[in-house]
């Protein structure tokens, strides 16, 4: 079965081995492969044989190891005075006894010197002359593995590039989810980047902090508000396209969590047609949060001529904190006022609004058959309901994990087993952070 996991892992493995053998050797291998099989059929290992010939060493068995084994590893990096100890095991969010060992093509820099290492065992010790001042493992974030350091001090000294910063924060967020790292420690890492101009990193941190906010809005409100407020000031005057996109995300996120900020921004809603497109969504959300004016947003949604504009007003509607909004939006979904391609995401957006989450969760539980028949019939298959469940029940399970887990077990069927399993895992993970 090919899905987002299969394609995602495939792309990650390709990138990892391209980095390990080097761009030039990889390019030559691809050219050789295309020429050799331009008028004939090829098998899977033929591609990697071409890369191996270009590289000068056979990597077929290493690649096969990654293709045939499930999951990916976590690399523990124990930094000593004059040595580095590497340990590996399979990374999972939930604790297990999986002792899978991978053949890991490590890339790393110590004191600015680049090195590679094919780690085939669970443990490897490397001596470093003169001690270790700086270190970074998984250079350019090209490897399909996570890295847990015994100390982050020499890592922060290593002049990380934007991809490595992104990788570091994403790794430690996942370590929080896996129970390997405390939330407070993670927030200390985030604080180091509260004035970053790395748009990739900004978007990643916003996503992670919003997850914490959705898990417990009171507990994590101050942390996310501080980050968003500082970042809005940084990105306000940046002009490149990626920075504008990050600014839009920051503004929308701040409008959704901060009622005072939303109130100030909402006054721009009357001038919607004149606004910079990068803040239109934020203004619509702010208007919804500050006024709860559902009818005006609905009229704007119905009269909008393009889908992008229509979706902005929809985001404003689902940001409303009045619990009655759930019933109103559900009616619009089932009478097809809201287009189906938006409907699935609307269920999820409502579940991610902590002020109305209980209402949408109760509706789905009480009307699961009705919802299933509706989304599957319009969505084109029995698996569509599984995606809706993952987008909603992950959040619903935070407050009532036992009840939601029992509900999922009761209603699951073959075509949605994978999505249900993933949802159940995230419920167990998120509920621990509440």
CSV table of C-alpha atoms in Angstrom, one decimal:
chain,number,residue,atom,x,y,z
A,1,UNK,CA,0.0,0.0,0.0
A,2,UNK,CA,1.4,3.4,-1.0
A,3,UNK,CA,0.4,6.3,1.2
A,4,UNK,CA,1.9,9.5,2.6
A,5,UNK,CA,4.1,7.4,4.9
A,6,UNK,CA,5.5,5.2,2.1
A,7,UNK,CA,6.2,8.2,-0.2
A,8,UNK,CA,7.6,10.2,2.7
A,9,UNK,CA,10.0,7.6,3.8
A,10,UNK,CA,11.0,6.9,0.2
A,11,UNK,CA,11.9,10.6,-0.4
A,12,UNK,CA,13.8,10.8,2.9
A,13,UNK,CA,15.8,7.7,2.2
A,14,UNK,CA,16.8,9.1,-1.3
A,15,UNK,CA,17.9,12.4,0.2
A,16,UNK,CA,19.8,10.6,3.0
A,17,UNK,CA,21.9,8.5,0.6
A,18,UNK,CA,22.4,11.4,-1.8
A,19,UNK,CA,24.0,13.3,1.1
A,20,UNK,CA,26.0,10.3,2.2
A,21,UNK,CA,27.6,9.5,-1.2
A,22,UNK,CA,27.8,13.1,-2.2
A,23,UNK,CA,25.8,15.2,-4.7
A,24,UNK,CA,28.2,14.6,-7.6
A,25,UNK,CA,28.5,10.8,-7.2
A,26,UNK,CA,24.7,10.6,-6.8
A,27,UNK,CA,24.2,12.7,-10.0
A,28,UNK,CA,26.6,10.6,-12.0
A,29,UNK,CA,24.8,7.5,-10.8
A,30,UNK,CA,21.4,8.8,-11.8
A,31,UNK,CA,22.7,9.7,-15.3
A,32,UNK,CA,24.3,6.3,-15.7
A,33,UNK,CA,21.1,4.6,-14.6
A,34,UNK,CA,19.0,6.6,-17.1
A,35,UNK,CA,21.3,5.9,-20.0
A,36,UNK,CA,21.6,2.2,-19.2
A,37,UNK,CA,17.9,1.6,-19.0
A,38,UNK,CA,16.6,4.2,-21.4
A,39,UNK,CA,15.2,1.5,-23.7
A,40,UNK,CA,14.6,-1.4,-21.3
A,41,UNK,CA,13.0,-2.3,-18.1
A,42,UNK,CA,14.7,-1.9,-14.7
A,43,UNK,CA,14.5,-3.5,-11.3
A,44,UNK,CA,14.6,-1.6,-8.0
A,45,UNK,CA,18.2,-2.6,-7.2
A,46,UNK,CA,19.4,-1.5,-10.7
A,47,UNK,CA,19.1,2.2,-9.6
A,48,UNK,CA,21.2,1.6,-6.5
A,49,UNK,CA,23.7,-0.5,-8.4
A,50,UNK,CA,24.3,2.5,-10.7
A,51,UNK,CA,24.8,4.8,-7.6
A,52,UNK,CA,27.2,2.2,-6.1
A,53,UNK,CA,29.3,2.1,-9.3
A,54,UNK,CA,29.5,5.8,-9.3
A,55,UNK,CA,30.3,6.0,-5.6
A,56,UNK,CA,32.9,3.2,-5.7
A,57,UNK,CA,31.4,1.1,-3.0
A,58,UNK,CA,28.3,-1.2,-2.9
A,59,UNK,CA,25.5,0.4,-0.9
A,60,UNK,CA,22.7,-2.0,-2.1
A,61,UNK,CA,22.6,-3.9,1.1
A,62,UNK,CA,22.4,-0.7,3.2
A,63,UNK,CA,19.6,0.7,1.1
A,64,UNK,CA,17.8,-2.7,1.2
A,65,UNK,CA,18.0,-2.5,5.0
A,66,UNK,CA,16.1,0.8,5.0
A,67,UNK,CA,13.5,-0.3,2.5
A,68,UNK,CA,12.7,-3.6,4.3
A,69,UNK,CA,12.7,-2.5,7.9
A,70,UNK,CA,9.9,-0.5,9.5
A,71,UNK,CA,10.4,2.9,11.1
A,72,UNK,CA,13.6,4.8,11.6
A,73,UNK,CA,16.2,5.2,14.4
A,74,UNK,CA,17.0,7.6,17.1
A,75,UNK,CA,20.8,8.2,17.5
A,76,UNK,CA,21.9,9.0,21.1
A,77,UNK,CA,25.1,11.1,21.0
A,78,UNK,CA,27.1,11.0,24.3
A,79,UNK,CA,29.7,13.7,24.2
A,80,UNK,CA,32.8,13.0,26.3
A,81,UNK,CA,36.0,15.0,26.8
A,82,UNK,CA,37.8,13.4,23.8
A,83,UNK,CA,35.3,11.0,22.4
A,84,UNK,CA,31.8,10.6,21.1
A,85,UNK,CA,29.7,7.5,21.8
A,86,UNK,CA,26.8,6.8,19.3
A,87,UNK,CA,24.0,4.5,20.3
A,88,UNK,CA,20.9,3.7,18.2
A,89,UNK,CA,17.5,2.1,18.5
A,90,UNK,CA,14.2,2.4,16.7
A,91,UNK,CA,12.3,5.7,17.5
A,92,UNK,CA,8.7,5.4,18.6
A,93,UNK,CA,6.4,7.8,20.4
A,94,UNK,CA,5.1,5.1,22.7
A,95,UNK,CA,7.5,2.9,24.7
A,96,UNK,CA,8.2,-0.5,23.3
A,97,UNK,CA,10.9,-3.2,23.3
A,98,UNK,CA,11.8,-3.0,19.6
A,99,UNK,CA,15.5,-3.7,19.2
A,100,UNK,CA,15.7,-3.1,15.5
A,101,UNK,CA,19.2,-2.1,14.4
A,102,UNK,CA,19.6,0.0,11.2
A,103,UNK,CA,22.6,0.5,9.0
A,104,UNK,CA,22.7,4.3,9.5
A,105,UNK,CA,24.8,6.5,7.2
A,106,UNK,CA,25.7,9.2,9.7
A,107,UNK,CA,27.0,12.6,8.7
A,108,UNK,CA,28.5,14.9,11.4
A,109,UNK,CA,30.9,17.7,12.1
A,110,UNK,CA,33.2,17.9,15.1
A,111,UNK,CA,35.0,21.2,15.6
A,112,UNK,CA,34.0,22.2,12.0
A,113,UNK,CA,35.4,19.0,10.4
A,114,UNK,CA,33.0,17.0,8.3
A,115,UNK,CA,32.9,13.2,8.6
A,116,UNK,CA,30.7,10.3,7.6
A,117,UNK,CA,30.2,6.9,9.3
A,118,UNK,CA,28.2,3.9,8.4
A,119,UNK,CA,26.9,2.7,11.7
A,120,UNK,CA,25.9,-0.9,11.5
A,121,UNK,CA,25.8,-1.8,15.2
A,122,UNK,CA,23.9,-0.5,18.2
A,123,UNK,CA,27.0,1.2,19.6
A,124,UNK,CA,30.0,3.0,18.2
A,125,UNK,CA,32.7,5.0,19.9
A,126,UNK,CA,34.8,7.6,18.1
A,127,UNK,CA,37.9,9.3,19.5
A,128,UNK,CA,38.4,13.0,18.8
A,129,UNK,CA,41.8,14.6,19.3
A,130,UNK,CA,41.9,17.8,21.2
A,131,UNK,CA,38.5,17.6,22.7
A,132,UNK,CA,35.1,18.6,21.4
A,133,UNK,CA,34.2,22.3,21.2
A,134,UNK,CA,31.4,22.0,18.6
A,135,UNK,CA,29.4,19.2,17.2
A,136,UNK,CA,26.4,18.6,15.0
A,137,UNK,CA,25.1,15.2,13.8
A,138,UNK,CA,22.9,14.9,10.7
A,139,UNK,CA,24.4,17.6,8.6
A,140,UNK,CA,21.9,19.6,6.6
A,141,UNK,CA,19.2,17.5,8.2
A,142,UNK,CA,19.6,15.0,5.4
A,143,UNK,CA,19.5,11.8,7.4
A,144,UNK,CA,16.3,9.9,8.1
A,145,UNK,CA,17.0,9.7,11.9
A,146,UNK,CA,16.6,11.7,15.0
A,147,UNK,CA,19.5,12.9,17.2
A,148,UNK,CA,19.5,13.1,21.0
A,149,UNK,CA,22.5,14.8,22.5
A,150,UNK,CA,23.8,14.3,26.0
A,151,UNK,CA,24.6,18.1,26.0
A,152,UNK,CA,23.2,20.8,23.7
A,153,UNK,CA,25.9,23.4,24.6
A,154,UNK,CA,28.4,22.3,21.9
A,155,UNK,CA,25.6,22.0,19.4
A,156,UNK,CA,24.4,25.6,19.8
A,157,UNK,CA,28.1,26.6,19.2
A,158,UNK,CA,28.2,24.8,15.9
A,159,UNK,CA,26.7,27.5,13.7
A,160,UNK,CA,23.7,25.4,12.6
A,161,UNK,CA,22.2,26.3,9.2
A,162,UNK,CA,18.4,26.8,8.8
A,163,UNK,CA,17.8,23.1,8.0
A,164,UNK,CA,19.8,22.0,11.0
A,165,UNK,CA,18.0,24.4,13.3
A,166,UNK,CA,14.7,23.1,12.0
A,167,UNK,CA,15.8,19.5,12.5
A,168,UNK,CA,17.0,20.2,16.1
A,169,UNK,CA,13.8,21.8,17.2
A,170,UNK,CA,11.6,19.1,15.5
A,171,UNK,CA,13.7,16.3,17.0
A,172,UNK,CA,13.3,17.7,20.5
A,173,UNK,CA,9.6,18.3,20.0
A,174,UNK,CA,9.3,14.6,19.1
A,175,UNK,CA,11.4,13.7,22.2
A,176,UNK,CA,8.8,15.6,24.3
A,177,UNK,CA,6.0,13.6,22.7
A,178,UNK,CA,8.0,10.4,23.3
A,179,UNK,CA,8.6,11.2,27.0
A,180,UNK,CA,12.4,11.6,26.5
A,181,UNK,CA,12.5,15.3,27.2
A,182,UNK,CA,10.5,17.7,29.4
A,183,UNK,CA,8.2,20.4,28.0
A,184,UNK,CA,10.0,23.1,30.0
A,185,UNK,CA,13.3,22.0,28.5
A,186,UNK,CA,11.9,22.1,25.1
A,187,UNK,CA,10.5,25.6,25.7
A,188,UNK,CA,14.0,26.7,26.7
A,189,UNK,CA,15.2,25.6,23.3
A,190,UNK,CA,12.3,27.5,21.6
A,191,UNK,CA,13.3,30.7,23.6
A,192,UNK,CA,16.7,30.6,21.9
A,193,UNK,CA,14.9,31.1,18.6
A,194,UNK,CA,12.2,33.7,19.6
A,195,UNK,CA,13.9,36.3,17.4
A,196,UNK,CA,14.9,34.0,14.5
A,197,UNK,CA,14.4,35.0,10.9
A,198,UNK,CA,14.5,31.4,9.7
A,199,UNK,CA,11.0,31.1,8.2
A,200,UNK,CA,11.1,27.3,8.1
A,201,UNK,CA,11.9,27.2,11.8
A,202,UNK,CA,9.3,29.8,12.7
A,203,UNK,CA,6.5,27.8,11.0
A,204,UNK,CA,7.7,24.6,12.7
A,205,UNK,CA,7.7,26.2,16.2
A,206,UNK,CA,4.3,27.8,15.7
A,207,UNK,CA,2.8,24.4,14.8
A,208,UNK,CA,4.3,22.8,17.8
A,209,UNK,CA,3.3,25.5,20.2
A,210,UNK,CA,-0.2,25.6,18.9
A,211,UNK,CA,-0.4,21.9,19.6
A,212,UNK,CA,0.6,22.5,23.2
A,213,UNK,CA,-2.0,25.3,23.4
A,214,UNK,CA,-4.7,23.0,22.0
A,215,UNK,CA,-3.7,20.4,24.6
A,216,UNK,CA,-4.0,22.9,27.5
A,217,UNK,CA,-4.7,26.5,26.6
A,218,UNK,CA,-4.3,27.8,30.1
A,219,UNK,CA,-1.0,26.0,30.8
A,220,UNK,CA,0.8,26.9,27.6
A,221,UNK,CA,-0.8,30.3,26.7
A,222,UNK,CA,2.0,32.5,28.0
A,223,UNK,CA,4.7,30.5,26.2
A,224,UNK,CA,3.0,30.7,22.8
A,225,UNK,CA,1.9,34.3,23.1
A,226,UNK,CA,5.4,35.5,24.0
A,227,UNK,CA,6.9,33.6,21.0
A,228,UNK,CA,4.2,34.9,18.6
A,229,UNK,CA,4.4,38.5,19.8
A,230,UNK,CA,8.2,38.6,19.4
A,231,UNK,CA,8.1,36.9,16.0
A,232,UNK,CA,5.4,39.2,14.6
A,233,UNK,CA,7.7,42.2,15.3
A,234,UNK,CA,10.6,40.5,13.5
A,235,UNK,CA,8.7,39.5,10.4
A,236,UNK,CA,6.5,42.6,10.0
A,237,UNK,CA,9.0,44.4,7.7
A,238,UNK,CA,10.6,41.4,6.0
A,239,UNK,CA,9.8,41.4,2.2
A,240,UNK,CA,10.8,38.0,0.8
A,241,UNK,CA,8.1,35.6,0.0
A,242,UNK,CA,8.9,33.0,2.6
A,243,UNK,CA,9.0,35.6,5.3
A,244,UNK,CA,5.6,37.0,4.2
A,245,UNK,CA,4.1,33.5,4.5
A,246,UNK,CA,5.6,33.1,8.0
A,247,UNK,CA,4.2,36.5,8.9
A,248,UNK,CA,0.8,35.4,7.8
A,249,UNK,CA,1.0,32.3,9.9
A,250,UNK,CA,2.2,34.3,12.9
A,251,UNK,CA,-0.6,36.8,12.6
A,252,UNK,CA,-3.3,34.2,12.2
A,253,UNK,CA,-2.0,32.2,15.1
A,254,UNK,CA,-1.8,35.2,17.4
A,255,UNK,CA,-5.3,36.3,16.4
A,256,UNK,CA,-6.7,32.9,17.3
A,257,UNK,CA,-5.2,32.7,20.8
A,258,UNK,CA,-5.0,36.3,22.0
A,259,UNK,CA,-8.4,38.0,22.3
A,260,UNK,CA,-7.0,41.5,22.9
A,261,UNK,CA,-4.8,41.2,19.8
A,262,UNK,CA,-7.8,39.9,17.9
A,263,UNK,CA,-10.0,42.9,19.1
A,264,UNK,CA,-7.4,45.4,17.8
A,265,UNK,CA,-7.0,43.6,14.4
A,266,UNK,CA,-10.7,43.0,13.9
A,267,UNK,CA,-11.3,46.7,13.0
A,268,UNK,CA,-9.5,46.1,9.7
A,269,UNK,CA,-12.2,43.6,8.6
A,270,UNK,CA,-14.4,46.4,7.2
A,271,UNK,CA,-11.6,47.2,4.8
A,272,UNK,CA,-11.1,43.6,3.7
A,273,UNK,CA,-10.9,44.3,0.0
A,274,UNK,CA,-8.1,46.8,0.5
A,275,UNK,CA,-5.9,44.6,2.8
A,276,UNK,CA,-2.6,43.0,2.0
A,277,UNK,CA,-3.4,39.3,1.2
A,278,UNK,CA,-0.9,38.2,3.8
A,279,UNK,CA,-3.0,39.4,6.7
A,280,UNK,CA,-6.5,38.8,5.3
A,281,UNK,CA,-6.8,35.4,7.0
A,282,UNK,CA,-5.6,36.8,10.3
A,283,UNK,CA,-8.1,39.6,10.1
A,284,UNK,CA,-11.0,37.2,9.4
A,285,UNK,CA,-9.9,35.1,12.4
A,286,UNK,CA,-9.6,38.1,14.6
A,287,UNK,CA,-13.1,39.3,13.6
A,288,UNK,CA,-14.5,35.9,14.5
A,289,UNK,CA,-12.7,35.8,17.8
A,290,UNK,CA,-13.5,39.4,18.8
A,291,UNK,CA,-17.1,39.7,17.6
A,292,UNK,CA,-18.6,36.1,17.2
A,293,UNK,CA,-20.4,37.7,14.2
A,294,UNK,CA,-21.2,34.5,12.4
A,295,UNK,CA,-23.8,35.9,10.0
A,296,UNK,CA,-21.4,38.5,8.5
A,297,UNK,CA,-18.7,36.0,8.0
A,298,UNK,CA,-21.2,33.6,6.4
A,299,UNK,CA,-22.4,36.2,4.0
A,300,UNK,CA,-18.8,37.0,3.1
A,301,UNK,CA,-18.2,33.3,2.5
A,302,UNK,CA,-21.2,32.9,0.3
A,303,UNK,CA,-20.5,36.0,-1.8
A,304,UNK,CA,-16.7,35.4,-2.2
A,305,UNK,CA,-15.7,34.6,-5.8
A,306,UNK,CA,-12.5,32.6,-5.3
A,307,UNK,CA,-11.9,29.6,-3.1
A,308,UNK,CA,-8.9,31.2,-1.4
A,309,UNK,CA,-11.0,34.1,-0.2
A,310,UNK,CA,-13.9,31.8,0.8
A,311,UNK,CA,-11.6,29.7,2.9
A,312,UNK,CA,-10.4,32.7,4.8
A,313,UNK,CA,-13.9,33.6,5.9
A,314,UNK,CA,-14.4,29.9,6.8
A,315,UNK,CA,-11.4,30.1,9.1
A,316,UNK,CA,-13.0,33.2,10.7
A,317,UNK,CA,-16.2,31.2,11.4
A,318,UNK,CA,-14.5,28.2,13.0
A,319,UNK,CA,-12.4,30.6,15.2
A,320,UNK,CA,-15.5,31.8,16.9
A,321,UNK,CA,-15.5,30.9,20.6
A,322,UNK,CA,-19.3,30.7,21.1
A,323,UNK,CA,-20.3,27.1,21.4
A,324,UNK,CA,-23.4,27.6,19.2
A,325,UNK,CA,-21.1,28.0,16.2
A,326,UNK,CA,-20.7,24.2,16.0
A,327,UNK,CA,-24.4,23.5,15.3
A,328,UNK,CA,-24.5,26.3,12.7
A,329,UNK,CA,-21.4,25.1,10.8
A,330,UNK,CA,-22.6,21.4,10.9
A,331,UNK,CA,-25.8,22.5,9.2
A,332,UNK,CA,-23.8,24.3,6.5
A,333,UNK,CA,-21.8,21.2,5.9
A,334,UNK,CA,-24.7,18.8,5.5
A,335,UNK,CA,-26.7,21.2,3.3
A,336,UNK,CA,-23.6,21.6,1.1
A,337,UNK,CA,-23.3,25.4,1.7
A,338,UNK,CA,-19.7,24.5,2.7
A,339,UNK,CA,-18.0,22.7,-0.1
A,340,UNK,CA,-17.0,19.1,0.6
A,341,UNK,CA,-13.3,19.7,0.0
A,342,UNK,CA,-13.4,22.2,2.9
A,343,UNK,CA,-15.8,20.2,5.1
A,344,UNK,CA,-13.3,17.6,6.3
A,345,UNK,CA,-10.9,20.3,7.4
A,346,UNK,CA,-13.7,22.2,9.1
A,347,UNK,CA,-14.4,19.3,11.4
A,348,UNK,CA,-10.7,19.2,12.3
A,349,UNK,CA,-10.5,23.0,12.7
A,350,UNK,CA,-13.4,22.9,15.1
A,351,UNK,CA,-11.8,20.2,17.1
A,352,UNK,CA,-8.6,22.3,17.3
A,353,UNK,CA,-10.6,25.2,18.7
A,354,UNK,CA,-10.4,24.5,22.5
A,355,UNK,CA,-13.5,26.7,23.2
A,356,UNK,CA,-15.9,24.5,21.2
A,357,UNK,CA,-14.1,21.2,21.1
A,358,UNK,CA,-16.5,19.4,23.4
A,359,UNK,CA,-19.4,20.2,21.2
A,360,UNK,CA,-17.9,19.0,17.9
A,361,UNK,CA,-16.6,15.9,19.6
A,362,UNK,CA,-19.9,15.0,21.1
A,363,UNK,CA,-21.6,15.5,17.7
A,364,UNK,CA,-19.2,13.1,15.9
A,365,UNK,CA,-19.6,10.5,18.6
A,366,UNK,CA,-23.4,10.7,18.7
A,367,UNK,CA,-23.7,10.8,14.9
A,368,UNK,CA,-20.8,8.7,13.8
A,369,UNK,CA,-22.8,6.7,11.2
A,370,UNK,CA,-24.3,9.8,9.7
A,371,UNK,CA,-20.9,11.5,9.5
A,372,UNK,CA,-19.3,8.3,8.1
A,373,UNK,CA,-21.9,7.9,5.3
A,374,UNK,CA,-21.7,11.6,4.4
A,375,UNK,CA,-17.9,11.9,4.1
A,376,UNK,CA,-17.4,8.5,2.5
A,377,UNK,CA,-20.1,8.9,-0.1
A,378,UNK,CA,-18.8,12.4,-1.2
A,379,UNK,CA,-15.1,11.7,-0.6
A,380,UNK,CA,-14.9,8.7,-2.9
A,381,UNK,CA,-14.2,5.8,-0.5
A,382,UNK,CA,-14.5,4.2,2.9
A,383,UNK,CA,-11.1,5.4,4.0
A,384,UNK,CA,-12.1,9.1,4.1
A,385,UNK,CA,-13.8,8.7,7.4
A,386,UNK,CA,-10.5,7.6,8.9
A,387,UNK,CA,-8.8,10.9,7.9
A,388,UNK,CA,-11.7,12.8,9.5
A,389,UNK,CA,-11.3,10.8,12.7
A,390,UNK,CA,-7.6,11.5,12.9
A,391,UNK,CA,-8.1,15.2,12.4
A,392,UNK,CA,-10.7,15.4,15.2
A,393,UNK,CA,-10.4,12.5,17.7
A,394,UNK,CA,-6.8,13.2,18.3
A,395,UNK,CA,-7.9,16.5,20.0
A,396,UNK,CA,-11.1,15.0,21.4
A,397,UNK,CA,-9.1,12.3,23.2
A,398,UNK,CA,-7.0,14.8,25.2
A,399,UNK,CA,-9.8,15.5,27.6
A,400,UNK,CA,-11.4,12.1,27.6
A,401,UNK,CA,-8.8,9.6,26.5
A,402,UNK,CA,-10.4,6.4,27.8
A,403,UNK,CA,-13.8,7.3,26.3
A,404,UNK,CA,-12.5,8.2,22.9
A,405,UNK,CA,-10.2,5.2,22.7
A,406,UNK,CA,-13.2,3.0,23.4
A,407,UNK,CA,-15.2,4.8,20.8
A,408,UNK,CA,-12.5,4.4,18.1
A,409,UNK,CA,-12.3,0.6,18.9
A,410,UNK,CA,-16.0,0.3,18.6
A,411,UNK,CA,-16.4,2.0,15.2
A,412,UNK,CA,-13.2,1.1,13.4
A,413,UNK,CA,-13.3,-1.1,10.2
A,414,UNK,CA,-10.6,-2.5,8.0
A,415,UNK,CA,-10.2,0.4,5.6
A,416,UNK,CA,-9.5,2.9,8.5
A,417,UNK,CA,-7.5,0.7,10.8
A,418,UNK,CA,-4.2,2.5,10.1
A,419,UNK,CA,-5.7,6.0,10.7
A,420,UNK,CA,-7.4,4.7,13.9
A,421,UNK,CA,-4.2,3.2,15.2
A,422,UNK,CA,-2.3,6.5,14.5
A,423,UNK,CA,-5.0,8.5,16.2
A,424,UNK,CA,-5.0,6.2,19.3
A,425,UNK,CA,-1.2,6.6,19.6
A,426,UNK,CA,-1.4,10.4,19.4
A,427,UNK,CA,-4.2,10.5,22.0
A,428,UNK,CA,-2.0,8.6,24.4
A,429,UNK,CA,0.9,10.9,23.7
A,430,UNK,CA,-1.0,14.2,23.9
A,431,UNK,CA,-3.0,13.3,27.0
A,432,UNK,CA,0.2,13.0,29.0
A,433,UNK,CA,1.1,16.6,28.2
A,434,UNK,CA,-2.1,18.0,29.6
